[in-house]
Amino acid sequence: MTQHLVDARAPRDLTAFIAELPKAELHVHHVGSASPRIVSELAARHPDSKVPTDPGALVDYFTFTDFAHFIEVYLSVVDLIRTPEDVRLLTYEVARDLARQQVRYAELTITPFSSTRRGIDERAFMDAIEDARKAAEAEFGTVLRWCFDIPGEAGLEAAEETTRLATDDRLRPEGLVSFGLGGPEVGVPRPQFKPYFDRAIAAGLHSVPHAGETTGPETVWDALTHLRAERIGHGTSSARDPKLLAHLAEHRIPLEVCPTSNIATRAVSTLDEHPVKEFVKAGVVVTINSDDPPMFGTDLDNEYAVAARLLDLDERGLADLAKNAVDASFLDAAGKARIKGEIDTYTAGWLDR
Ligand SMILES: Nc1ncnc2c1ncn2[C@@H]1O[C@H](CCC(=O)c2cccc(C(=O)O)c2)[C@@H](O)[C@H]1O
Ligand SMILES: [Zn+2]
């Protein structure tokens, strides 16, 4: 796990620049953000779990043989979240970790179906995430918004439940801005989710499905055509289809690129083979994200360092990447202008030292 972190670090000066750079994170999973500290605390609360309580043992536990193995381990961590207080603790601590990296705004992908099917009361679940969101904004200054995603492999029952939770006016939380689709893609065709995305979009939510992470470019086309995707989670295989790259560039559909994730789940063999450079060359809007940072031995700062290396960026290039994420976010115009202003002021100050 730490191997990714150590190998990928940028030269010292860029590391220091990145650490204080104000950032936005658009693709990060709620449960997948549980740090070793949070996992150990939850595992200690629920000692019957198979997840190790010792943070050191988690390094091996979070080493994956393939994408299916990653999902199996992911679900064992989901099993640790059993009470509304577990949900609140996780959400609040995730916000603390984001704030430490100067993340000013994050869209956190939450899978409410996984919690409600495990017996957490739906009202208590919504109250827990909203309570943590408000506390985090007041205490850390980090603004959180939610993306509720369908765990596609769990079928249409999960799709129906997720859509209900996202669109029922009595339940849907104030911080909810978007609707997603996650989990394995193989054997889970995207078009079947069209009616659910139609309902979510009609209720005012943005469409941000995962696509082209573990399957080919046709899945990205499906996400665009059937699910009316406004951004694509990963979209890695788009690089294999020049027409798709041209379409993404022309319509300014951003990709939520998560380089280290793609190596850890073995979706891409090595960082040097990652297609992020091809996306940029084709004029596609690229945002850099961390996906499930502790599980992949990374964090958002490290993903920016990886991007700096793969794209050969200096401080201005990194600031532009950070601004891409702000522009591609679902923040309002004033909020975007405020964070982009902070990025510019910080970068100018750094270069003037
Ligand atoms: N890189 C990723 N790419 C894709 N998804 C990712 C990624 N990282 C994290 N996820 C998350 O994985 C979960 C998958 C959950 C799932 O498939 C499932 C299947 C059957 C039952 C249940 C259950 O809960 O009972 C869950 C989703 O919640 C998604 O948000
Ligand atoms: Zn993801």
CSV table of C-alpha atoms and ligand atoms in Angstrom, one decimal:
chain,number,residue,atom,x,y,z
A,1,MET,CA,0.0,0.0,0.0
A,2,THR,CA,2.6,2.6,1.0
A,3,GLN,CA,4.6,1.5,-2.0
A,4,HIS,CA,2.3,3.6,-4.3
A,5,LEU,CA,2.7,6.6,-2.0
A,6,VAL,CA,6.5,6.5,-1.8
A,7,ASP,CA,7.1,5.8,-5.5
A,8,ALA,CA,4.8,8.5,-6.8
A,9,ARG,CA,5.9,11.5,-4.8
A,10,ALA,CA,6.9,14.5,-6.9
A,11,PRO,CA,10.1,16.4,-6.3
A,12,ARG,CA,10.2,18.1,-2.9
A,13,ASP,CA,9.2,21.6,-3.9
A,14,LEU,CA,6.1,20.4,-5.8
A,15,THR,CA,5.1,18.2,-2.8
A,16,ALA,CA,5.2,21.3,-0.6
A,17,PHE,CA,3.3,23.3,-3.1
A,18,ILE,CA,0.6,20.6,-3.5
A,19,ALA,CA,0.2,20.2,0.2
A,20,GLU,CA,-1.0,23.8,0.7
A,21,LEU,CA,-2.8,24.2,-2.7
A,22,PRO,CA,-6.6,24.7,-2.2
A,23,LYS,CA,-8.3,21.8,-3.9
A,24,ALA,CA,-11.7,20.2,-4.9
A,25,GLU,CA,-12.2,16.5,-4.8
A,26,LEU,CA,-15.0,15.2,-7.1
A,27,HIS,CA,-14.6,11.4,-7.0
A,28,VAL,CA,-14.1,9.9,-3.5
A,29,HIS,CA,-16.2,7.2,-1.8
A,30,HIS,CA,-17.5,7.5,1.7
A,31,VAL,CA,-16.7,4.1,3.0
A,32,GLY,CA,-13.6,3.9,0.8
A,33,SER,CA,-12.2,7.0,2.6
A,34,ALA,CA,-12.2,5.3,6.0
A,35,SER,CA,-8.6,5.8,7.2
A,36,PRO,CA,-6.8,3.0,9.2
A,37,ARG,CA,-7.6,5.0,12.3
A,38,ILE,CA,-11.3,5.1,11.5
A,39,VAL,CA,-11.4,1.4,10.4
A,40,SER,CA,-9.6,0.4,13.6
A,41,GLU,CA,-12.0,2.3,15.7
A,42,LEU,CA,-15.0,0.8,13.9
A,43,ALA,CA,-13.5,-2.7,14.0
A,44,ALA,CA,-13.0,-2.3,17.8
A,45,ARG,CA,-16.6,-1.2,18.2
A,46,HIS,CA,-17.7,-4.4,16.3
A,47,PRO,CA,-15.1,-7.1,17.2
A,48,ASP,CA,-16.9,-9.9,15.3
A,49,SER,CA,-15.8,-8.4,12.0
A,50,LYS,CA,-13.0,-10.0,9.9
A,51,VAL,CA,-11.4,-6.6,9.2
A,52,PRO,CA,-8.1,-6.3,11.1
A,53,THR,CA,-8.1,-3.9,14.1
A,54,ASP,CA,-4.3,-3.2,13.8
A,55,PRO,CA,-3.6,-0.4,11.3
A,56,GLY,CA,-0.4,-2.1,10.3
A,57,ALA,CA,-2.2,-5.3,9.2
A,58,LEU,CA,-4.5,-3.2,7.0
A,59,VAL,CA,-1.7,-2.7,4.5
A,60,ASP,CA,-1.8,-6.4,3.6
A,61,TYR,CA,-5.6,-6.5,3.9
A,62,PHE,CA,-5.8,-3.6,1.4
A,63,THR,CA,-3.6,-5.3,-1.3
A,64,PHE,CA,-5.9,-6.5,-4.1
A,65,THR,CA,-5.5,-9.3,-6.6
A,66,ASP,CA,-8.1,-7.8,-9.0
A,67,PHE,CA,-11.3,-5.6,-9.1
A,68,ALA,CA,-13.5,-8.3,-7.7
A,69,HIS,CA,-11.2,-8.8,-4.7
A,70,PHE,CA,-11.2,-5.1,-4.1
A,71,ILE,CA,-15.1,-5.1,-4.0
A,72,GLU,CA,-15.1,-8.1,-1.6
A,73,VAL,CA,-12.7,-6.2,0.8
A,74,TYR,CA,-14.7,-3.0,0.3
A,75,LEU,CA,-17.9,-4.7,1.4
A,76,SER,CA,-16.2,-6.1,4.5
A,77,VAL,CA,-15.5,-2.5,5.5
A,78,VAL,CA,-19.1,-1.6,4.7
A,79,ASP,CA,-20.1,-4.3,7.2
A,80,LEU,CA,-18.4,-2.3,9.9
A,81,ILE,CA,-20.9,0.5,9.6
A,82,ARG,CA,-23.8,-0.6,11.6
A,83,THR,CA,-25.3,2.3,13.5
A,84,PRO,CA,-26.1,5.9,12.7
A,85,GLU,CA,-23.3,6.9,15.1
A,86,ASP,CA,-20.8,4.9,12.9
A,87,VAL,CA,-22.1,6.8,9.9
A,88,ARG,CA,-21.7,10.1,11.6
A,89,LEU,CA,-18.2,9.3,12.9
A,90,LEU,CA,-17.0,8.1,9.5
A,91,THR,CA,-18.4,11.1,7.6
A,92,TYR,CA,-17.0,13.6,10.1
A,93,GLU,CA,-13.5,12.0,10.2
A,94,VAL,CA,-13.4,11.8,6.4
A,95,ALA,CA,-14.1,15.6,6.3
A,96,ARG,CA,-11.2,16.1,8.8
A,97,ASP,CA,-8.8,14.2,6.5
A,98,LEU,CA,-10.0,16.2,3.5
A,99,ALA,CA,-9.5,19.5,5.3
A,100,ARG,CA,-6.0,18.5,6.3
A,101,GLN,CA,-5.2,18.4,2.6
A,102,GLN,CA,-6.6,21.8,1.9
A,103,VAL,CA,-9.7,20.3,0.2
A,104,ARG,CA,-12.2,23.2,0.2
A,105,TYR,CA,-15.0,21.3,-1.5
A,106,ALA,CA,-15.7,17.6,-2.0
A,107,GLU,CA,-18.5,15.6,-3.6
A,108,LEU,CA,-18.5,12.4,-1.6
A,109,THR,CA,-20.0,9.3,-3.2
A,110,ILE,CA,-22.3,7.5,-0.7
A,111,THR,CA,-24.1,4.2,-1.2
A,112,PRO,CA,-27.2,4.5,1.0
A,113,PHE,CA,-28.6,1.2,-0.2
A,114,SER,CA,-25.7,-0.7,1.5
A,115,SER,CA,-26.5,0.9,4.8
A,116,THR,CA,-30.3,0.7,4.7
A,117,ARG,CA,-30.2,-3.0,3.6
A,118,ARG,CA,-28.0,-3.7,6.6
A,119,GLY,CA,-30.7,-2.3,8.9
A,120,ILE,CA,-29.7,1.3,9.5
A,121,ASP,CA,-32.9,3.4,9.6
A,122,GLU,CA,-33.1,5.6,6.5
A,123,ARG,CA,-34.1,8.7,8.4
A,124,ALA,CA,-31.3,8.2,11.0
A,125,PHE,CA,-28.8,7.6,8.1
A,126,MET,CA,-29.7,10.9,6.4
A,127,ASP,CA,-29.6,12.8,9.7
A,128,ALA,CA,-26.1,11.3,10.5
A,129,ILE,CA,-24.5,12.4,7.2
A,130,GLU,CA,-26.2,15.9,7.3
A,131,ASP,CA,-25.1,16.4,10.9
A,132,ALA,CA,-21.5,15.5,10.1
A,133,ARG,CA,-21.6,17.7,6.9
A,134,LYS,CA,-22.7,20.8,8.9
A,135,ALA,CA,-20.3,20.2,11.8
A,136,ALA,CA,-17.4,19.7,9.3
A,137,GLU,CA,-18.2,22.9,7.4
A,138,ALA,CA,-18.4,24.9,10.6
A,139,GLU,CA,-15.3,23.4,12.2
A,140,PHE,CA,-13.0,22.7,9.2
A,141,GLY,CA,-14.3,25.0,6.6
A,142,THR,CA,-14.6,22.1,4.1
A,143,VAL,CA,-17.9,22.1,2.1
A,144,LEU,CA,-19.2,18.6,1.5
A,145,ARG,CA,-21.9,17.6,-1.0
A,146,TRP,CA,-23.3,14.1,-1.7
A,147,CYS,CA,-23.5,11.8,-4.7
A,148,PHE,CA,-25.8,8.8,-4.0
A,149,ASP,CA,-24.7,5.9,-6.2
A,150,ILE,CA,-26.5,2.7,-7.2
A,151,PRO,CA,-24.3,-0.4,-6.5
A,152,GLY,CA,-25.0,-1.8,-10.0
A,153,GLU,CA,-24.2,-5.4,-9.2
A,154,ALA,CA,-26.9,-5.5,-6.5
A,155,GLY,CA,-29.5,-5.2,-9.3
A,156,LEU,CA,-32.7,-3.2,-9.9
A,157,GLU,CA,-33.9,-3.5,-6.4
A,158,ALA,CA,-30.8,-1.5,-5.3
A,159,ALA,CA,-31.5,1.0,-8.2
A,160,GLU,CA,-35.1,1.5,-7.0
A,161,GLU,CA,-34.1,1.9,-3.4
A,162,THR,CA,-31.3,4.4,-4.2
A,163,THR,CA,-33.6,6.4,-6.5
A,164,ARG,CA,-36.3,6.5,-3.8
A,165,LEU,CA,-33.9,7.7,-1.1
A,166,ALA,CA,-32.5,10.3,-3.5
A,167,THR,CA,-35.8,11.7,-4.7
A,168,ASP,CA,-38.3,11.5,-1.8
A,169,ASP,CA,-38.7,15.1,-0.6
A,170,ARG,CA,-39.1,13.9,3.0
A,171,LEU,CA,-35.8,12.0,2.9
A,172,ARG,CA,-33.4,13.5,0.4
A,173,PRO,CA,-30.7,15.4,2.2
A,174,GLU,CA,-30.0,19.0,1.6
A,175,GLY,CA,-26.4,18.2,0.6
A,176,LEU,CA,-27.3,15.8,-2.2
A,177,VAL,CA,-26.3,17.1,-5.7
A,178,SER,CA,-25.8,14.1,-7.9
A,179,PHE,CA,-26.6,10.5,-8.7
A,180,GLY,CA,-24.1,7.8,-9.6
A,181,LEU,CA,-23.6,4.1,-10.5
A,182,GLY,CA,-20.7,2.1,-9.0
A,183,GLY,CA,-19.4,-1.4,-8.4
A,184,PRO,CA,-18.3,-3.9,-11.1
A,185,GLU,CA,-19.1,-3.0,-14.7
A,186,VAL,CA,-18.6,-6.5,-16.2
A,187,GLY,CA,-22.1,-8.1,-16.6
A,188,VAL,CA,-23.9,-5.0,-15.4
A,189,PRO,CA,-25.1,-3.2,-18.5
A,190,ARG,CA,-25.6,0.6,-18.0
A,191,PRO,CA,-28.7,1.0,-20.1
A,192,GLN,CA,-30.9,-0.9,-17.6
A,193,PHE,CA,-30.5,2.0,-15.2
A,194,LYS,CA,-31.9,4.6,-17.6
A,195,PRO,CA,-35.3,4.9,-15.9
A,196,TYR,CA,-33.7,5.5,-12.5
A,197,PHE,CA,-31.3,8.1,-13.8
A,198,ASP,CA,-34.3,9.8,-15.6
A,199,ARG,CA,-36.1,10.1,-12.3
A,200,ALA,CA,-33.0,11.4,-10.5
A,201,ILE,CA,-32.3,13.9,-13.2
A,202,ALA,CA,-36.0,15.0,-13.2
A,203,ALA,CA,-35.6,15.6,-9.4
A,204,GLY,CA,-32.7,18.0,-10.2
A,205,LEU,CA,-29.7,15.7,-9.6
A,206,HIS,CA,-26.6,15.7,-11.8
A,207,SER,CA,-25.6,12.4,-13.5
A,208,VAL,CA,-22.1,11.1,-12.7
A,209,PRO,CA,-21.9,7.3,-13.3
A,210,HIS,CA,-18.7,5.3,-13.2
A,211,ALA,CA,-18.0,4.0,-16.7
A,212,GLY,CA,-15.0,2.6,-18.6
A,213,GLU,CA,-13.1,1.7,-15.4
A,214,THR,CA,-13.1,-2.0,-16.0
A,215,THR,CA,-14.8,-2.3,-19.4
A,216,GLY,CA,-14.3,-0.7,-22.8
A,217,PRO,CA,-15.3,2.6,-24.3
A,218,GLU,CA,-18.8,1.3,-25.3
A,219,THR,CA,-19.7,1.6,-21.6
A,220,VAL,CA,-18.7,5.2,-21.6
A,221,TRP,CA,-20.9,5.8,-24.7
A,222,ASP,CA,-23.8,4.0,-22.8
A,223,ALA,CA,-23.3,6.3,-19.8
A,224,LEU,CA,-23.5,9.3,-22.1
A,225,THR,CA,-26.4,8.2,-24.2
A,226,HIS,CA,-28.6,6.3,-21.7
A,227,LEU,CA,-27.7,7.9,-18.4
A,228,ARG,CA,-27.0,11.4,-19.7
A,229,ALA,CA,-23.7,11.6,-17.8
A,230,GLU,CA,-22.4,15.1,-17.1
A,231,ARG,CA,-19.0,13.7,-15.9
A,232,ILE,CA,-17.6,10.2,-16.1
A,233,GLY,CA,-16.2,8.3,-13.2
A,234,HIS,CA,-12.8,7.1,-14.4
A,235,GLY,CA,-13.5,6.7,-18.2
A,236,THR,CA,-10.1,5.1,-18.5
A,237,SER,CA,-10.9,3.0,-21.6
A,238,SER,CA,-12.0,6.1,-23.5
A,239,ALA,CA,-8.4,6.3,-24.7
A,240,ARG,CA,-9.1,3.4,-27.0
A,241,ASP,CA,-11.7,5.3,-29.0
A,242,PRO,CA,-10.6,8.5,-30.7
A,243,LYS,CA,-14.2,9.4,-31.6
A,244,LEU,CA,-15.2,9.2,-27.9
A,245,LEU,CA,-12.2,11.4,-26.9
A,246,ALA,CA,-13.3,14.0,-29.5
A,247,HIS,CA,-16.9,13.8,-28.2
A,248,LEU,CA,-15.8,14.2,-24.5
A,249,ALA,CA,-13.6,17.2,-25.5
A,250,GLU,CA,-16.2,18.9,-27.7
A,251,HIS,CA,-19.0,18.5,-25.1
A,252,ARG,CA,-16.7,19.3,-22.2
A,253,ILE,CA,-17.6,16.2,-20.3
A,254,PRO,CA,-14.9,16.0,-17.6
A,255,LEU,CA,-13.3,12.7,-16.7
A,256,GLU,CA,-12.8,12.0,-13.0
A,257,VAL,CA,-9.3,10.4,-13.3
A,258,CYS,CA,-8.0,8.4,-10.3
A,259,PRO,CA,-4.6,7.1,-11.3
A,260,THR,CA,-3.5,5.2,-8.3
A,261,SER,CA,-6.9,3.5,-7.9
A,262,ASN,CA,-6.6,2.1,-11.4
A,263,ILE,CA,-3.2,0.5,-10.5
A,264,ALA,CA,-4.4,-0.8,-7.1
A,265,THR,CA,-7.5,-2.5,-8.6
A,266,ARG,CA,-5.4,-3.7,-11.6
A,267,ALA,CA,-7.6,-1.9,-14.1
A,268,VAL,CA,-4.3,-0.5,-15.5
A,269,SER,CA,-1.0,-2.3,-15.3
A,270,THR,CA,1.4,0.5,-14.4
A,271,LEU,CA,1.3,4.2,-13.8
A,272,ASP,CA,3.4,4.8,-16.9
A,273,GLU,CA,0.7,3.1,-19.0
A,274,HIS,CA,-2.0,5.3,-17.6
A,275,PRO,CA,-3.8,7.1,-20.4
A,276,VAL,CA,-4.2,10.5,-18.6
A,277,LYS,CA,-1.7,12.1,-21.0
A,278,GLU,CA,-3.7,11.0,-24.0
A,279,PHE,CA,-6.9,12.6,-22.5
A,280,VAL,CA,-5.1,15.9,-22.1
A,281,LYS,CA,-3.6,15.7,-25.6
A,282,ALA,CA,-7.1,15.1,-27.0
A,283,GLY,CA,-8.4,18.2,-25.2
A,284,VAL,CA,-10.6,16.3,-22.7
A,285,VAL,CA,-11.2,18.1,-19.3
A,286,VAL,CA,-9.3,16.1,-16.7
A,287,THR,CA,-9.9,16.2,-13.0
A,288,ILE,CA,-7.6,14.4,-10.5
A,289,ASN,CA,-9.2,12.4,-7.7
A,290,SER,CA,-8.4,9.8,-5.1
A,291,ASP,CA,-11.4,7.3,-5.2
A,292,ASP,CA,-10.8,5.2,-2.1
A,293,PRO,CA,-7.6,6.7,-0.8
A,294,PRO,CA,-6.6,4.7,2.3
A,295,MET,CA,-7.5,1.4,0.6
A,296,PHE,CA,-5.2,2.4,-2.3
A,297,GLY,CA,-2.4,3.8,-0.1
A,298,THR,CA,-2.9,7.3,-1.5
A,299,ASP,CA,-4.5,10.6,-0.8
A,300,LEU,CA,-5.5,13.5,-3.0
A,301,ASP,CA,-2.1,15.3,-2.6
A,302,ASN,CA,-0.3,12.1,-3.8
A,303,GLU,CA,-2.7,11.9,-6.8
A,304,TYR,CA,-1.7,15.5,-7.8
A,305,ALA,CA,2.0,14.5,-7.4
A,306,VAL,CA,1.3,11.5,-9.7
A,307,ALA,CA,-0.4,13.8,-12.2
A,308,ALA,CA,2.5,16.2,-12.1
A,309,ARG,CA,4.9,13.4,-13.0
A,310,LEU,CA,2.7,11.8,-15.7
A,311,LEU,CA,1.7,15.2,-17.3
A,312,ASP,CA,5.0,16.9,-16.7
A,313,LEU,CA,3.4,19.8,-14.8
A,314,ASP,CA,4.9,22.7,-12.9
A,315,GLU,CA,3.1,24.8,-10.2
A,316,ARG,CA,0.9,26.6,-12.7
A,317,GLY,CA,-0.1,23.3,-14.4
A,318,LEU,CA,-1.1,21.9,-11.0
A,319,ALA,CA,-3.1,25.0,-10.2
A,320,ASP,CA,-4.9,24.6,-13.6
A,321,LEU,CA,-5.7,21.0,-12.6
A,322,ALA,CA,-7.1,22.2,-9.3
A,323,LYS,CA,-9.2,24.8,-11.1
A,324,ASN,CA,-10.5,22.1,-13.6
A,325,ALA,CA,-12.0,20.3,-10.6
A,326,VAL,CA,-13.6,23.4,-9.3
A,327,ASP,CA,-15.1,24.2,-12.7
A,328,ALA,CA,-16.3,20.7,-13.1
A,329,SER,CA,-17.9,20.6,-9.7
A,330,PHE,CA,-21.6,21.3,-8.9
A,331,LEU,CA,-20.8,24.2,-6.8
A,332,ASP,CA,-22.6,27.5,-7.6
A,333,ALA,CA,-20.8,30.3,-9.6
A,334,ALA,CA,-19.9,32.3,-6.5
A,335,GLY,CA,-18.5,29.3,-4.7
A,336,LYS,CA,-16.4,28.4,-7.8
A,337,ALA,CA,-15.1,31.9,-8.1
A,338,ARG,CA,-14.1,32.0,-4.4
A,339,ILE,CA,-12.0,28.8,-4.6
A,340,LYS,CA,-10.4,29.6,-7.9
A,341,GLY,CA,-9.5,33.0,-6.5
A,342,GLU,CA,-7.9,31.3,-3.5
A,343,ILE,CA,-5.9,29.0,-5.9
A,344,ASP,CA,-4.7,31.9,-7.9
A,345,THR,CA,-3.7,33.9,-4.9
A,346,TYR,CA,-1.9,31.0,-3.3
A,347,THR,CA,0.0,30.1,-6.6
A,348,ALA,CA,1.0,33.7,-7.3
A,349,GLY,CA,2.3,34.0,-3.7
A,350,TRP,CA,4.2,30.8,-4.0
A,351,LEU,CA,5.9,31.7,-7.3
A,352,ASP,CA,6.8,35.2,-5.9
A,353,ARG,CA,8.6,33.8,-2.8
B,1,LIG,N1,-13.3,2.3,-7.9
B,1,LIG,C1,-14.6,2.0,-7.7
B,1,LIG,N2,-15.3,1.6,-8.8
B,1,LIG,C2,-16.6,1.2,-8.6
B,1,LIG,N3,-17.2,1.2,-7.4
B,1,LIG,C3,-16.5,1.6,-6.4
B,1,LIG,C4,-15.2,2.0,-6.5
B,1,LIG,N4,-14.7,2.3,-5.3
B,1,LIG,C5,-15.7,2.1,-4.4
B,1,LIG,N5,-16.8,1.7,-5.1
B,1,LIG,C6,-18.0,1.4,-4.4
B,1,LIG,O1,-18.2,0.0,-4.5
B,1,LIG,C7,-19.5,-0.4,-4.1
B,1,LIG,C8,-19.9,-1.6,-4.7
B,1,LIG,C9,-20.9,-2.3,-4.0
B,1,LIG,C10,-21.5,-3.5,-4.7
B,1,LIG,O2,-21.1,-3.7,-5.8
B,1,LIG,C11,-22.5,-4.3,-4.0
B,1,LIG,C12,-23.0,-5.4,-4.7
B,1,LIG,C13,-23.9,-6.2,-4.0
B,1,LIG,C14,-24.4,-5.9,-2.7
B,1,LIG,C15,-23.9,-4.8,-2.1
B,1,LIG,C16,-24.3,-4.5,-0.7
B,1,LIG,O3,-24.0,-3.4,-0.2
B,1,LIG,O4,-25.0,-5.3,-0.1
B,1,LIG,C17,-23.0,-4.0,-2.7
B,1,LIG,C18,-20.3,0.8,-4.4
B,1,LIG,O5,-20.8,1.3,-3.2
B,1,LIG,C19,-19.3,1.9,-4.9
B,1,LIG,O6,-19.7,3.1,-4.5
B,2,ZN,ZN,-15.1,5.4,-7.7
